[in-house]
Amino acid sequence: TEVAGVPDIGMISRGESAEITTYLEKNIDSELSGNVNDLCPVGALTHRPWQYHYRPWELKKTDSVDVMDGLGSNIRVDARGPEVMRVLPRVNDAVNEEWLSDISRYAVDGLQRQRLDRPYVRLDGKLRAASWEEALEVVAGKLKAAKPEKIGVVAGDLQDAESMKAALDLFRALGSPNTDCRQDGTALGYGPREGWLFNSGLQGIEKADAVLIVGANPRTEAPLLNARLRKAWLAGGATIGLIGEQADLTYAYSWLGAGSKTLGKLPKAAMDFLSKAERPAIIVGAGALVGDTGPAALNALGALAKKLGVVKDGWNGFNVLHSAAARVGGLDMCFVPGEGGLSAVDMVRKGALDVLFLLGADEIDASATKAFKIYLGSHGDRGAHGADVILPGAAYTEKPGIYVNTEGRVQMAERAVFPKGQAKEDWAILRALSALVGHTLPYDTLDQLRTKLMSDHPTFGRIDYLPAPASFDVASLGKKGELGDVAFHSTVRDPYLNNPIARASATMAELSALRTAPAAMAAE
């Protein structure tokens, strides 16, 4: 009730008849429900997906970082043998406090299902198992035969910085400018780093006294950020406005309009509460930055931020909310199209490329392209379905990796278990491929790769460091253009089925069905 804003559980009856339960025998309608169990002082409340599966003393505990959203919540991965059994939050007041979202906590069963554990090559229209040597030779042959401008790589939302760096170095060595980490096509990646960060910081947003949310649904895209916004509204009296689709955010807000038309001419009431604020903040979601109007929307938001004094000495309230764990890391290393290069959206168009490399990219529809498709990833999900070669990679719990969260904080995850079957760490696969195509990457170990990454991009060497609020020309973001009349919709349509691990999870499938059931019943 206090933290998540959902009054669904408590104590009924009195004395020896007292019982902790949900009211009216209903489910807890919250994306933070698992935290209730953590608060129970005697362990009387248990997590149903994990019941009877393990004893806590059987588990090996590994500190890591969550990748289910862009916040980079600090977690502890508990494993027994080769299987991850549970994920629990670690206390970090600057990031996730002591909380964790349900998808981060309960999607772990997806790490065991629909896994890719051996290479596959498509012959005569059918995929068949192959050796690593055979699969890599086929990929190398296709890359060497194609023209540099006809090959490209798209990085997925769960990738670690090391794998993206190896892919970027390889395709640049091949002469290809077609590299992109923005599967959704957001208009970000150029200009100062502050142009794609959550600059106030996750903890700092609680200091804002006026917040404008544009094209985002924090409750589904970043539940723990939404809890902080509720805290700012409840305890600090922050005034909140929203441009985009209406939703129950667990706190009161003023709905200002549906999309770009409102952004072109903000209502007077909105201008008043933002202009009078001492520490105004704008939270920009991907829903406002995708499509043809994305660059113009970003430019308009930058101009608005400058007009309202959102960026000033000692305070930077211009915040971009990313829902993908890999996005900021990719943008920081310039994993965007080079000069004359194609974006991810353009790469999957018919006839654009001859060879398309999907580095864990499952959220982009590549069915239209007739290019030879290579998929490197951990799950047999959307990206693998139409692939001509499948290279099995490691999931985030099966490799050490660097991730950069939405506020620009660099964090390191550790390996909890080893990859399944013949699967290998992504960067090692790319390193082996580079030798076959005649452009051997200049690192043989993970430490050497990290040294190269931090040398080329020094921000990756500042582990657990939050950049101080810095002024920048916020009005220079994006490109001037027509805003049109486009409705902003959150890019996270179903938070429980938002990535390959979640879609492989039986628990997430059940939560998704429960989430959509009321809407389906209402429609009937």
Short mmCIF file of C-alpha atoms in Angstrom, two decimals:
data_model
loop_
_atom_site.label_atom_id
_atom_site.label_comp_id
_atom_site.label_asym_id
_atom_site.label_seq_id
_atom_site.Cartn_x
_atom_site.Cartn_y
_atom_site.Cartn_z
CA THR A 1 0.00 0.00 0.00
CA GLU A 2 2.69 2.48 0.95
CA VAL A 3 5.40 1.68 -1.60
CA ALA A 4 3.56 0.16 -4.56
CA GLY A 5 0.26 2.01 -4.07
CA VAL A 6 -1.84 -1.14 -4.31
CA PRO A 7 -4.01 -1.86 -1.20
CA ASP A 8 -4.59 -5.55 -1.90
CA ILE A 9 -3.09 -7.39 1.08
CA GLY A 10 -3.21 -7.02 4.85
CA MET A 11 -4.57 -8.50 8.06
CA ILE A 12 -8.17 -9.51 8.57
CA SER A 13 -9.93 -10.65 11.77
CA ARG A 14 -8.49 -10.27 15.27
CA GLY A 15 -6.61 -12.20 17.92
CA GLU A 16 -6.02 -15.86 17.21
CA SER A 17 -8.23 -15.58 14.11
CA ALA A 18 -5.98 -12.94 12.53
CA GLU A 19 -4.87 -13.82 9.04
CA ILE A 20 -2.63 -12.14 6.48
CA THR A 21 -4.36 -12.44 3.13
CA THR A 22 -5.59 -10.60 0.06
CA TYR A 23 -8.89 -8.78 0.39
CA LEU A 24 -12.01 -10.28 -1.21
CA GLU A 25 -9.99 -13.32 -2.34
CA LYS A 26 -8.44 -11.49 -5.27
CA ASN A 27 -4.94 -11.55 -6.74
CA ILE A 28 -2.42 -8.89 -5.79
CA ASP A 29 -2.59 -6.54 -8.75
CA SER A 30 0.94 -5.23 -8.51
CA GLU A 31 4.20 -5.60 -10.39
CA LEU A 32 6.05 -5.38 -7.05
CA SER A 33 4.15 -8.09 -5.16
CA GLY A 34 7.18 -10.31 -4.46
CA ASN A 35 8.61 -7.66 -2.13
CA VAL A 36 5.85 -8.42 0.37
CA ASN A 37 7.49 -11.81 1.00
CA ASP A 38 10.84 -10.17 1.66
CA LEU A 39 9.24 -8.04 4.38
CA CYS A 40 7.75 -11.00 6.26
CA PRO A 41 9.86 -11.28 9.45
CA VAL A 42 9.23 -15.00 10.03
CA GLY A 43 9.11 -16.40 6.51
CA ALA A 44 5.41 -17.24 6.71
CA LEU A 45 4.85 -15.80 3.25
CA THR A 46 6.43 -17.84 0.46
CA HIS A 47 6.95 -17.41 -3.28
CA ARG A 48 4.60 -19.81 -5.01
CA PRO A 49 6.73 -20.31 -8.19
CA TRP A 50 9.61 -21.52 -6.00
CA GLN A 51 7.71 -23.60 -3.46
CA TYR A 52 9.11 -27.10 -2.83
CA HIS A 53 11.90 -26.61 -5.39
CA TYR A 54 14.90 -26.03 -3.14
CA ARG A 55 16.23 -25.41 0.34
CA PRO A 56 18.07 -22.08 0.77
CA TRP A 57 21.21 -23.73 2.15
CA GLU A 58 21.55 -25.77 -1.06
CA LEU A 59 22.10 -22.67 -3.20
CA LYS A 60 25.27 -20.96 -4.38
CA LYS A 61 24.86 -17.19 -4.22
CA THR A 62 26.28 -14.77 -6.83
CA ASP A 63 25.97 -10.98 -6.91
CA SER A 64 24.82 -9.71 -10.29
CA VAL A 65 22.81 -7.08 -12.18
CA ASP A 66 19.26 -7.39 -13.51
CA VAL A 67 18.60 -7.00 -17.25
CA MET A 68 14.80 -7.22 -17.36
CA ASP A 69 14.52 -3.43 -17.65
CA GLY A 70 16.87 -0.47 -17.99
CA LEU A 71 17.31 0.34 -14.30
CA GLY A 72 20.11 -2.14 -13.59
CA SER A 73 18.68 -3.33 -10.28
CA ASN A 74 21.23 -5.02 -8.04
CA ILE A 75 20.36 -8.69 -7.57
CA ARG A 76 21.63 -11.92 -6.07
CA VAL A 77 21.39 -15.00 -8.28
CA ASP A 78 20.99 -18.25 -6.34
CA ALA A 79 21.79 -21.45 -8.22
CA ARG A 80 21.91 -25.17 -7.55
CA GLY A 81 24.20 -27.04 -9.89
CA PRO A 82 23.61 -25.81 -13.46
CA GLU A 83 20.19 -24.28 -12.71
CA VAL A 84 19.29 -20.80 -11.48
CA MET A 85 16.65 -21.31 -8.80
CA ARG A 86 15.83 -17.80 -7.67
CA VAL A 87 16.73 -14.12 -7.96
CA LEU A 88 16.56 -11.77 -4.96
CA PRO A 89 17.24 -8.04 -4.61
CA ARG A 90 20.43 -6.61 -3.15
CA VAL A 91 20.23 -3.32 -1.29
CA ASN A 92 21.44 -0.34 -3.30
CA ASP A 93 19.72 2.87 -2.25
CA ALA A 94 20.93 4.70 -5.35
CA VAL A 95 19.36 2.24 -7.81
CA ASN A 96 16.67 -0.15 -6.57
CA GLU A 97 16.74 0.48 -2.80
CA GLU A 98 15.74 -2.93 -1.36
CA TRP A 99 13.03 -3.71 -3.94
CA LEU A 100 12.78 -5.78 -7.12
CA SER A 101 10.09 -6.04 -9.78
CA ASP A 102 8.17 -9.29 -10.23
CA ILE A 103 9.45 -9.91 -13.75
CA SER A 104 13.06 -9.62 -12.55
CA ARG A 105 12.32 -11.94 -9.64
CA TYR A 106 10.15 -14.63 -11.21
CA ALA A 107 11.28 -14.94 -14.85
CA VAL A 108 14.15 -17.24 -13.83
CA ASP A 109 12.34 -20.40 -14.97
CA GLY A 110 12.67 -19.00 -18.50
CA LEU A 111 16.42 -19.53 -18.23
CA GLN A 112 15.84 -23.30 -18.46
CA ARG A 113 13.27 -23.41 -21.27
CA GLN A 114 13.55 -23.01 -25.06
CA ARG A 115 17.32 -22.81 -24.78
CA LEU A 116 19.71 -22.97 -27.71
CA ASP A 117 22.42 -25.43 -26.74
CA ARG A 118 24.06 -26.29 -30.08
CA PRO A 119 24.72 -24.61 -33.45
CA TYR A 120 22.25 -25.08 -36.30
CA VAL A 121 22.56 -24.55 -40.06
CA ARG A 122 19.62 -24.40 -42.46
CA LEU A 123 19.88 -26.86 -45.36
CA ASP A 124 17.11 -27.41 -47.92
CA GLY A 125 14.82 -25.19 -45.89
CA LYS A 126 15.29 -27.06 -42.61
CA LEU A 127 17.52 -26.40 -39.65
CA ARG A 128 19.84 -29.22 -38.64
CA ALA A 129 22.38 -29.51 -35.86
CA ALA A 130 25.95 -28.71 -36.85
CA SER A 131 29.40 -28.48 -35.29
CA TRP A 132 30.85 -25.13 -34.28
CA GLU A 133 33.44 -25.37 -37.05
CA GLU A 134 30.80 -25.99 -39.70
CA ALA A 135 28.48 -23.23 -38.52
CA LEU A 136 31.23 -20.62 -38.26
CA GLU A 137 32.62 -21.57 -41.69
CA VAL A 138 29.18 -21.02 -43.24
CA VAL A 139 28.84 -17.60 -41.57
CA ALA A 140 32.38 -16.59 -42.53
CA GLY A 141 31.79 -17.61 -46.15
CA LYS A 142 28.66 -15.46 -46.37
CA LEU A 143 30.33 -12.44 -44.76
CA LYS A 144 33.38 -12.62 -47.05
CA ALA A 145 31.26 -13.06 -50.18
CA ALA A 146 28.98 -10.07 -49.54
CA LYS A 147 29.86 -6.43 -50.16
CA PRO A 148 30.56 -4.44 -46.96
CA GLU A 149 27.58 -2.15 -47.54
CA LYS A 150 25.34 -5.21 -47.86
CA ILE A 151 26.06 -6.68 -44.41
CA GLY A 152 24.82 -5.39 -41.08
CA VAL A 153 24.38 -6.21 -37.40
CA VAL A 154 21.57 -5.42 -34.95
CA ALA A 155 22.25 -5.76 -31.20
CA GLY A 156 19.50 -6.92 -28.86
CA ASP A 157 18.18 -5.48 -25.61
CA LEU A 158 19.85 -7.95 -23.21
CA GLN A 159 23.41 -7.77 -24.58
CA ASP A 160 26.42 -7.07 -22.41
CA ALA A 161 28.85 -4.34 -23.42
CA GLU A 162 31.62 -6.81 -24.23
CA SER A 163 29.59 -8.66 -26.87
CA MET A 164 28.47 -5.40 -28.47
CA LYS A 165 32.05 -4.11 -28.55
CA ALA A 166 33.27 -7.30 -30.24
CA ALA A 167 30.45 -7.11 -32.83
CA LEU A 168 31.09 -3.43 -33.48
CA ASP A 169 34.83 -3.95 -33.95
CA LEU A 170 34.26 -6.92 -36.26
CA PHE A 171 31.75 -5.25 -38.58
CA ARG A 172 33.72 -2.01 -38.71
CA ALA A 173 36.79 -4.09 -39.68
CA LEU A 174 34.70 -5.67 -42.44
CA GLY A 175 33.93 -2.16 -43.70
CA SER A 176 30.25 -2.16 -42.83
CA PRO A 177 28.57 1.04 -41.57
CA ASN A 178 25.34 -0.87 -40.85
CA THR A 179 25.39 -1.27 -37.07
CA ASP A 180 22.55 -0.44 -34.68
CA CYS A 181 21.49 -1.23 -31.10
CA ARG A 182 18.11 0.54 -31.37
CA GLN A 183 15.67 -2.20 -32.33
CA ASP A 184 12.70 0.11 -31.76
CA GLY A 185 14.14 2.88 -33.94
CA THR A 186 14.38 5.59 -31.26
CA ALA A 187 15.88 8.91 -32.37
CA LEU A 188 18.85 8.73 -29.99
CA GLY A 189 22.59 8.17 -30.25
CA TYR A 190 23.98 11.42 -31.62
CA GLY A 191 25.17 14.50 -29.77
CA PRO A 192 26.26 14.74 -26.12
CA ARG A 193 25.94 11.70 -23.83
CA GLU A 194 23.49 13.60 -21.63
CA GLY A 195 21.05 13.47 -24.54
CA TRP A 196 20.26 9.81 -23.86
CA LEU A 197 20.68 9.53 -20.07
CA PHE A 198 18.34 9.74 -17.09
CA ASN A 199 20.31 12.75 -15.93
CA SER A 200 18.69 13.48 -12.58
CA GLY A 201 19.49 9.94 -11.45
CA LEU A 202 16.99 7.42 -10.13
CA GLN A 203 17.44 8.65 -6.58
CA GLY A 204 17.57 12.29 -7.69
CA ILE A 205 14.13 12.20 -9.33
CA GLU A 206 12.65 12.20 -5.82
CA LYS A 207 13.90 15.80 -5.44
CA ALA A 208 11.87 17.02 -8.43
CA ASP A 209 8.85 19.14 -7.56
CA ALA A 210 7.28 18.97 -11.03
CA VAL A 211 7.54 16.05 -13.47
CA LEU A 212 6.33 15.79 -17.06
CA ILE A 213 6.15 12.22 -18.42
CA VAL A 214 6.11 12.00 -22.21
CA GLY A 215 5.52 8.80 -24.20
CA ALA A 216 6.17 6.43 -21.30
CA ASN A 217 4.40 4.24 -18.78
CA PRO A 218 6.84 3.99 -15.86
CA ARG A 219 4.72 1.36 -14.14
CA THR A 220 5.31 -1.17 -16.93
CA GLU A 221 8.65 0.06 -18.27
CA ALA A 222 10.42 0.62 -14.93
CA PRO A 223 8.32 -0.38 -11.89
CA LEU A 224 10.93 0.71 -9.35
CA LEU A 225 11.21 4.16 -10.92
CA ASN A 226 7.43 4.38 -10.71
CA ALA A 227 7.67 3.63 -7.00
CA ARG A 228 10.11 6.54 -6.63
CA LEU A 229 7.74 8.84 -8.52
CA ARG A 230 4.95 7.76 -6.17
CA LYS A 231 7.23 8.59 -3.24
CA ALA A 232 7.96 12.06 -4.70
CA TRP A 233 4.22 12.63 -5.16
CA LEU A 234 3.22 11.24 -1.77
CA ALA A 235 5.97 12.61 0.45
CA GLY A 236 7.34 15.53 -1.51
CA GLY A 237 4.16 16.84 -3.06
CA ALA A 238 5.48 16.69 -6.62
CA THR A 239 3.06 17.66 -9.38
CA ILE A 240 3.01 15.19 -12.26
CA GLY A 241 1.74 15.58 -15.82
CA LEU A 242 1.47 13.00 -18.60
CA ILE A 243 1.49 13.21 -22.39
CA GLY A 244 0.64 9.82 -23.86
CA GLU A 245 -1.76 7.00 -23.17
CA GLN A 246 -3.56 7.09 -19.85
CA ALA A 247 -2.90 4.36 -17.31
CA ASP A 248 -3.14 3.65 -13.59
CA LEU A 249 0.26 4.80 -12.34
CA THR A 250 -0.66 4.47 -8.61
CA TYR A 251 -0.47 8.25 -8.09
CA ALA A 252 -2.43 11.27 -9.23
CA TYR A 253 -1.37 13.05 -12.41
CA SER A 254 -2.78 15.50 -14.92
CA TRP A 255 -3.38 14.03 -18.36
CA LEU A 256 -2.35 16.74 -20.82
CA GLY A 257 -2.89 15.03 -24.17
CA ALA A 258 -2.34 11.96 -26.30
CA GLY A 259 0.75 12.77 -28.30
CA SER A 260 2.73 15.03 -30.60
CA LYS A 261 -0.07 17.52 -31.16
CA THR A 262 -0.07 18.33 -27.44
CA LEU A 263 3.71 18.51 -27.45
CA GLY A 264 3.54 21.14 -30.18
CA LYS A 265 1.42 23.40 -27.98
CA LEU A 266 1.51 22.53 -24.31
CA PRO A 267 -1.61 23.58 -22.32
CA LYS A 268 -1.20 26.69 -20.16
CA ALA A 269 -1.80 24.71 -16.97
CA ALA A 270 1.13 22.46 -17.77
CA MET A 271 3.40 25.38 -18.57
CA ASP A 272 2.43 27.00 -15.27
CA PHE A 273 3.24 24.07 -12.99
CA LEU A 274 6.51 23.39 -14.78
CA SER A 275 7.69 27.00 -15.01
CA LYS A 276 6.97 27.66 -11.33
CA ALA A 277 8.89 24.58 -10.19
CA GLU A 278 12.31 24.96 -8.60
CA ARG A 279 13.47 21.54 -9.89
CA PRO A 280 11.37 20.62 -12.94
CA ALA A 281 11.96 17.30 -14.69
CA ILE A 282 10.96 15.75 -18.00
CA ILE A 283 10.91 11.97 -18.42
CA VAL A 284 11.02 10.99 -22.09
CA GLY A 285 10.01 7.47 -23.07
CA ALA A 286 10.70 5.58 -26.27
CA GLY A 287 7.03 5.97 -27.19
CA ALA A 288 7.71 9.61 -28.07
CA LEU A 289 10.95 8.96 -29.95
CA VAL A 290 10.04 6.20 -32.40
CA GLY A 291 8.78 6.58 -35.95
CA ASP A 292 9.24 9.36 -38.46
CA THR A 293 8.34 12.07 -35.95
CA GLY A 294 10.84 10.84 -33.33
CA PRO A 295 13.66 13.31 -34.17
CA ALA A 296 11.21 16.24 -34.27
CA ALA A 297 9.66 15.19 -30.94
CA LEU A 298 13.11 15.00 -29.35
CA ASN A 299 13.96 18.44 -30.67
CA ALA A 300 10.68 19.88 -29.39
CA LEU A 301 11.26 18.35 -25.95
CA GLY A 302 14.76 19.82 -25.89
CA ALA A 303 13.42 23.26 -26.75
CA LEU A 304 10.76 22.90 -24.04
CA ALA A 305 13.37 21.82 -21.49
CA LYS A 306 15.50 24.85 -22.29
CA LYS A 307 12.52 27.20 -22.04
CA LEU A 308 11.49 25.82 -18.64
CA GLY A 309 14.99 25.72 -17.16
CA VAL A 310 14.99 21.95 -16.80
CA VAL A 311 18.77 21.96 -17.32
CA LYS A 312 20.66 24.45 -15.20
CA ASP A 313 23.59 24.71 -12.80
CA GLY A 314 23.33 21.97 -10.17
CA TRP A 315 20.23 20.38 -11.70
CA ASN A 316 19.68 18.40 -14.88
CA GLY A 317 16.09 17.21 -15.08
CA PHE A 318 16.13 16.05 -18.70
CA ASN A 319 15.67 12.30 -18.41
CA VAL A 320 15.43 9.60 -21.07
CA LEU A 321 13.86 6.39 -19.75
CA HIS A 322 15.23 3.26 -21.40
CA SER A 323 13.52 -0.09 -20.96
CA ALA A 324 16.38 -2.07 -22.56
CA ALA A 325 19.35 -3.06 -20.40
CA ALA A 326 21.78 -2.85 -23.32
CA ARG A 327 20.67 0.45 -24.83
CA VAL A 328 22.80 2.99 -22.98
CA GLY A 329 25.90 0.82 -23.27
CA GLY A 330 25.34 0.53 -27.01
CA LEU A 331 24.85 4.27 -27.43
CA ASP A 332 27.93 5.01 -25.30
CA MET A 333 30.12 2.97 -27.64
CA CYS A 334 28.47 4.47 -30.76
CA PHE A 335 26.73 1.24 -31.78
CA VAL A 336 24.68 3.29 -34.24
CA PRO A 337 24.84 3.53 -38.03
CA GLY A 338 28.11 4.91 -39.34
CA GLU A 339 28.35 7.39 -42.20
CA GLY A 340 25.91 6.26 -44.88
CA GLY A 341 24.82 3.29 -42.74
CA LEU A 342 21.34 1.85 -42.31
CA SER A 343 19.34 1.91 -39.10
CA ALA A 344 17.92 -1.31 -37.64
CA VAL A 345 14.51 -0.50 -39.10
CA ASP A 346 16.01 0.02 -42.54
CA MET A 347 18.22 -3.08 -42.35
CA VAL A 348 15.22 -5.42 -42.15
CA ARG A 349 13.53 -3.94 -45.21
CA LYS A 350 13.32 -6.14 -48.29
CA GLY A 351 16.44 -5.91 -50.43
CA ALA A 352 18.41 -3.72 -48.03
CA LEU A 353 21.05 -6.31 -47.07
CA ASP A 354 22.47 -9.60 -48.24
CA VAL A 355 23.65 -10.73 -44.78
CA LEU A 356 21.99 -9.74 -41.50
CA PHE A 357 23.58 -10.61 -38.16
CA LEU A 358 21.17 -10.59 -35.22
CA LEU A 359 23.11 -10.31 -31.96
CA GLY A 360 20.39 -11.40 -29.55
CA ALA A 361 17.92 -9.19 -31.43
CA ASP A 362 14.44 -10.62 -30.91
CA GLU A 363 12.26 -7.50 -30.72
CA ILE A 364 12.59 -6.52 -34.38
CA ASP A 365 10.59 -8.12 -37.18
CA ALA A 366 13.06 -9.40 -39.77
CA SER A 367 10.58 -11.51 -41.72
CA ALA A 368 10.44 -9.12 -44.69
CA THR A 369 14.13 -9.26 -45.54
CA LYS A 370 15.47 -12.00 -47.80
CA ALA A 371 18.98 -11.57 -46.43
CA PHE A 372 20.97 -14.50 -45.10
CA LYS A 373 20.25 -14.27 -41.37
CA ILE A 374 22.61 -15.30 -38.58
CA TYR A 375 21.25 -15.35 -35.04
CA LEU A 376 23.51 -15.40 -31.99
CA GLY A 377 21.49 -15.74 -28.80
CA SER A 378 20.44 -17.85 -25.86
CA HIS A 379 16.80 -18.71 -26.64
CA GLY A 380 14.85 -20.14 -29.55
CA ASP A 381 12.76 -16.99 -29.79
CA ARG A 382 11.69 -14.67 -32.60
CA GLY A 383 15.19 -13.94 -33.87
CA ALA A 384 16.03 -17.63 -34.21
CA HIS A 385 12.83 -18.64 -36.00
CA GLY A 386 13.80 -17.37 -39.43
CA ALA A 387 17.57 -17.67 -39.08
CA ASP A 388 19.75 -19.56 -41.58
CA VAL A 389 22.46 -20.13 -38.98
CA ILE A 390 21.97 -20.24 -35.21
CA LEU A 391 24.93 -19.73 -32.88
CA PRO A 392 24.07 -20.55 -29.23
CA GLY A 393 25.15 -17.85 -26.79
CA ALA A 394 25.04 -17.41 -23.03
CA ALA A 395 22.22 -15.86 -20.99
CA TYR A 396 22.99 -13.00 -18.61
CA THR A 397 23.40 -15.34 -15.63
CA GLU A 398 25.94 -17.46 -17.56
CA LYS A 399 28.64 -14.89 -18.30
CA PRO A 400 30.43 -12.00 -16.64
CA GLY A 401 29.38 -8.76 -18.29
CA ILE A 402 29.23 -4.98 -18.10
CA TYR A 403 25.88 -3.21 -18.29
CA VAL A 404 25.08 0.50 -18.25
CA ASN A 405 21.73 1.49 -16.78
CA THR A 406 19.41 4.26 -17.92
CA GLU A 407 21.14 6.86 -15.71
CA GLY A 408 24.59 6.03 -17.15
CA ARG A 409 25.81 3.97 -14.18
CA VAL A 410 28.27 1.24 -15.28
CA GLN A 411 27.80 -2.03 -13.36
CA MET A 412 29.38 -5.47 -13.56
CA ALA A 413 27.48 -8.76 -13.49
CA GLU A 414 29.11 -12.04 -12.56
CA ARG A 415 28.60 -15.57 -13.88
CA ALA A 416 26.31 -17.67 -11.67
CA VAL A 417 26.18 -20.85 -13.80
CA PHE A 418 27.84 -22.02 -17.01
CA PRO A 419 26.22 -21.83 -20.49
CA LYS A 420 23.95 -24.67 -21.55
CA GLY A 421 25.27 -27.51 -23.72
CA GLN A 422 27.66 -26.27 -26.40
CA ALA A 423 26.71 -22.62 -25.95
CA LYS A 424 29.56 -20.14 -25.44
CA GLU A 425 29.98 -16.54 -24.34
CA ASP A 426 28.95 -14.17 -27.12
CA TRP A 427 32.22 -12.25 -27.36
CA ALA A 428 34.20 -15.51 -27.69
CA ILE A 429 32.03 -16.61 -30.62
CA LEU A 430 32.62 -13.29 -32.37
CA ARG A 431 36.35 -13.52 -31.69
CA ALA A 432 36.48 -16.99 -33.30
CA LEU A 433 34.45 -15.74 -36.28
CA SER A 434 36.78 -12.78 -36.77
CA ALA A 435 39.73 -15.11 -37.35
CA LEU A 436 37.84 -16.97 -40.08
CA VAL A 437 36.94 -13.80 -41.99
CA GLY A 438 40.53 -12.54 -41.92
CA HIS A 439 40.02 -9.69 -39.43
CA THR A 440 41.17 -11.19 -36.15
CA LEU A 441 40.04 -9.04 -33.22
CA PRO A 442 42.93 -7.75 -31.05
CA TYR A 443 41.94 -9.56 -27.85
CA ASP A 444 42.02 -13.17 -26.76
CA THR A 445 40.64 -12.89 -23.22
CA LEU A 446 37.79 -11.07 -21.54
CA ASP A 447 40.23 -8.88 -19.63
CA GLN A 448 41.91 -7.82 -22.88
CA LEU A 449 38.52 -7.05 -24.39
CA ARG A 450 37.56 -4.93 -21.39
CA THR A 451 40.86 -3.08 -21.57
CA LYS A 452 40.15 -2.24 -25.23
CA LEU A 453 36.57 -1.22 -24.39
CA MET A 454 37.65 1.10 -21.59
CA SER A 455 40.51 2.51 -23.65
CA ASP A 456 38.22 3.38 -26.57
CA HIS A 457 35.33 4.52 -24.37
CA PRO A 458 36.58 5.67 -20.91
CA THR A 459 33.08 5.90 -19.40
CA PHE A 460 33.03 2.07 -19.18
CA GLY A 461 35.92 2.19 -16.71
CA ARG A 462 33.97 4.21 -14.15
CA ILE A 463 32.29 1.33 -12.35
CA ASP A 464 29.26 2.23 -10.23
CA TYR A 465 29.83 5.92 -10.88
CA LEU A 466 26.89 8.26 -11.43
CA PRO A 467 27.75 11.25 -13.60
CA ALA A 468 27.23 14.55 -11.81
CA PRO A 469 24.43 16.79 -13.16
CA ALA A 470 25.96 18.57 -16.13
CA SER A 471 24.61 21.41 -18.23
CA PHE A 472 24.42 20.86 -21.98
CA ASP A 473 22.69 22.43 -24.94
CA VAL A 474 19.45 20.51 -24.59
CA ALA A 475 17.88 22.46 -27.46
CA SER A 476 20.35 20.89 -29.92
CA LEU A 477 18.84 17.40 -29.58
CA GLY A 478 17.01 15.77 -32.49
CA LYS A 479 16.07 17.58 -35.66
CA LYS A 480 13.54 20.27 -36.33
CA GLY A 481 10.54 19.02 -38.26
CA GLU A 482 6.80 18.57 -38.35
CA LEU A 483 5.37 16.97 -35.23
CA GLY A 484 2.10 16.02 -36.89
CA ASP A 485 -0.61 14.38 -34.83
CA VAL A 486 0.82 11.09 -33.60
CA ALA A 487 -0.38 9.37 -30.44
CA PHE A 488 2.38 8.28 -28.05
CA HIS A 489 2.19 4.67 -26.89
CA SER A 490 4.53 2.88 -24.51
CA THR A 491 6.81 0.50 -26.40
CA VAL A 492 6.36 -2.07 -23.61
CA ARG A 493 2.96 -3.49 -24.40
CA ASP A 494 3.19 -6.48 -22.05
CA PRO A 495 5.88 -6.19 -19.36
CA TYR A 496 5.70 -9.93 -18.62
CA LEU A 497 6.55 -10.92 -22.21
CA ASN A 498 9.08 -8.27 -23.05
CA ASN A 499 12.16 -10.36 -23.85
CA PRO A 500 13.17 -13.94 -24.80
CA ILE A 501 13.75 -15.06 -21.20
CA ALA A 502 10.35 -13.79 -20.07
CA ARG A 503 8.57 -15.33 -23.07
CA ALA A 504 10.11 -18.71 -22.21
CA SER A 505 8.89 -18.48 -18.60
CA ALA A 506 5.75 -20.37 -17.56
CA THR A 507 5.35 -18.01 -14.60
CA MET A 508 5.46 -14.95 -16.85
CA ALA A 509 2.91 -16.54 -19.20
CA GLU A 510 0.55 -16.99 -16.26
CA LEU A 511 1.06 -13.41 -15.06
CA SER A 512 0.49 -12.11 -18.58
CA ALA A 513 -2.77 -14.06 -18.85
CA LEU A 514 -3.94 -12.68 -15.49
CA ARG A 515 -3.01 -9.17 -16.57
CA THR A 516 -4.97 -9.34 -19.82
CA ALA A 517 -7.96 -11.26 -18.41
CA PRO A 518 -9.82 -8.20 -16.99
CA ALA A 519 -9.48 -6.35 -20.31
CA ALA A 520 -10.76 -9.39 -22.22
CA MET A 521 -13.72 -9.77 -19.87
CA ALA A 522 -14.53 -6.07 -20.21
CA ALA A 523 -14.45 -6.36 -24.01
CA GLU A 524 -16.91 -9.28 -23.89
#
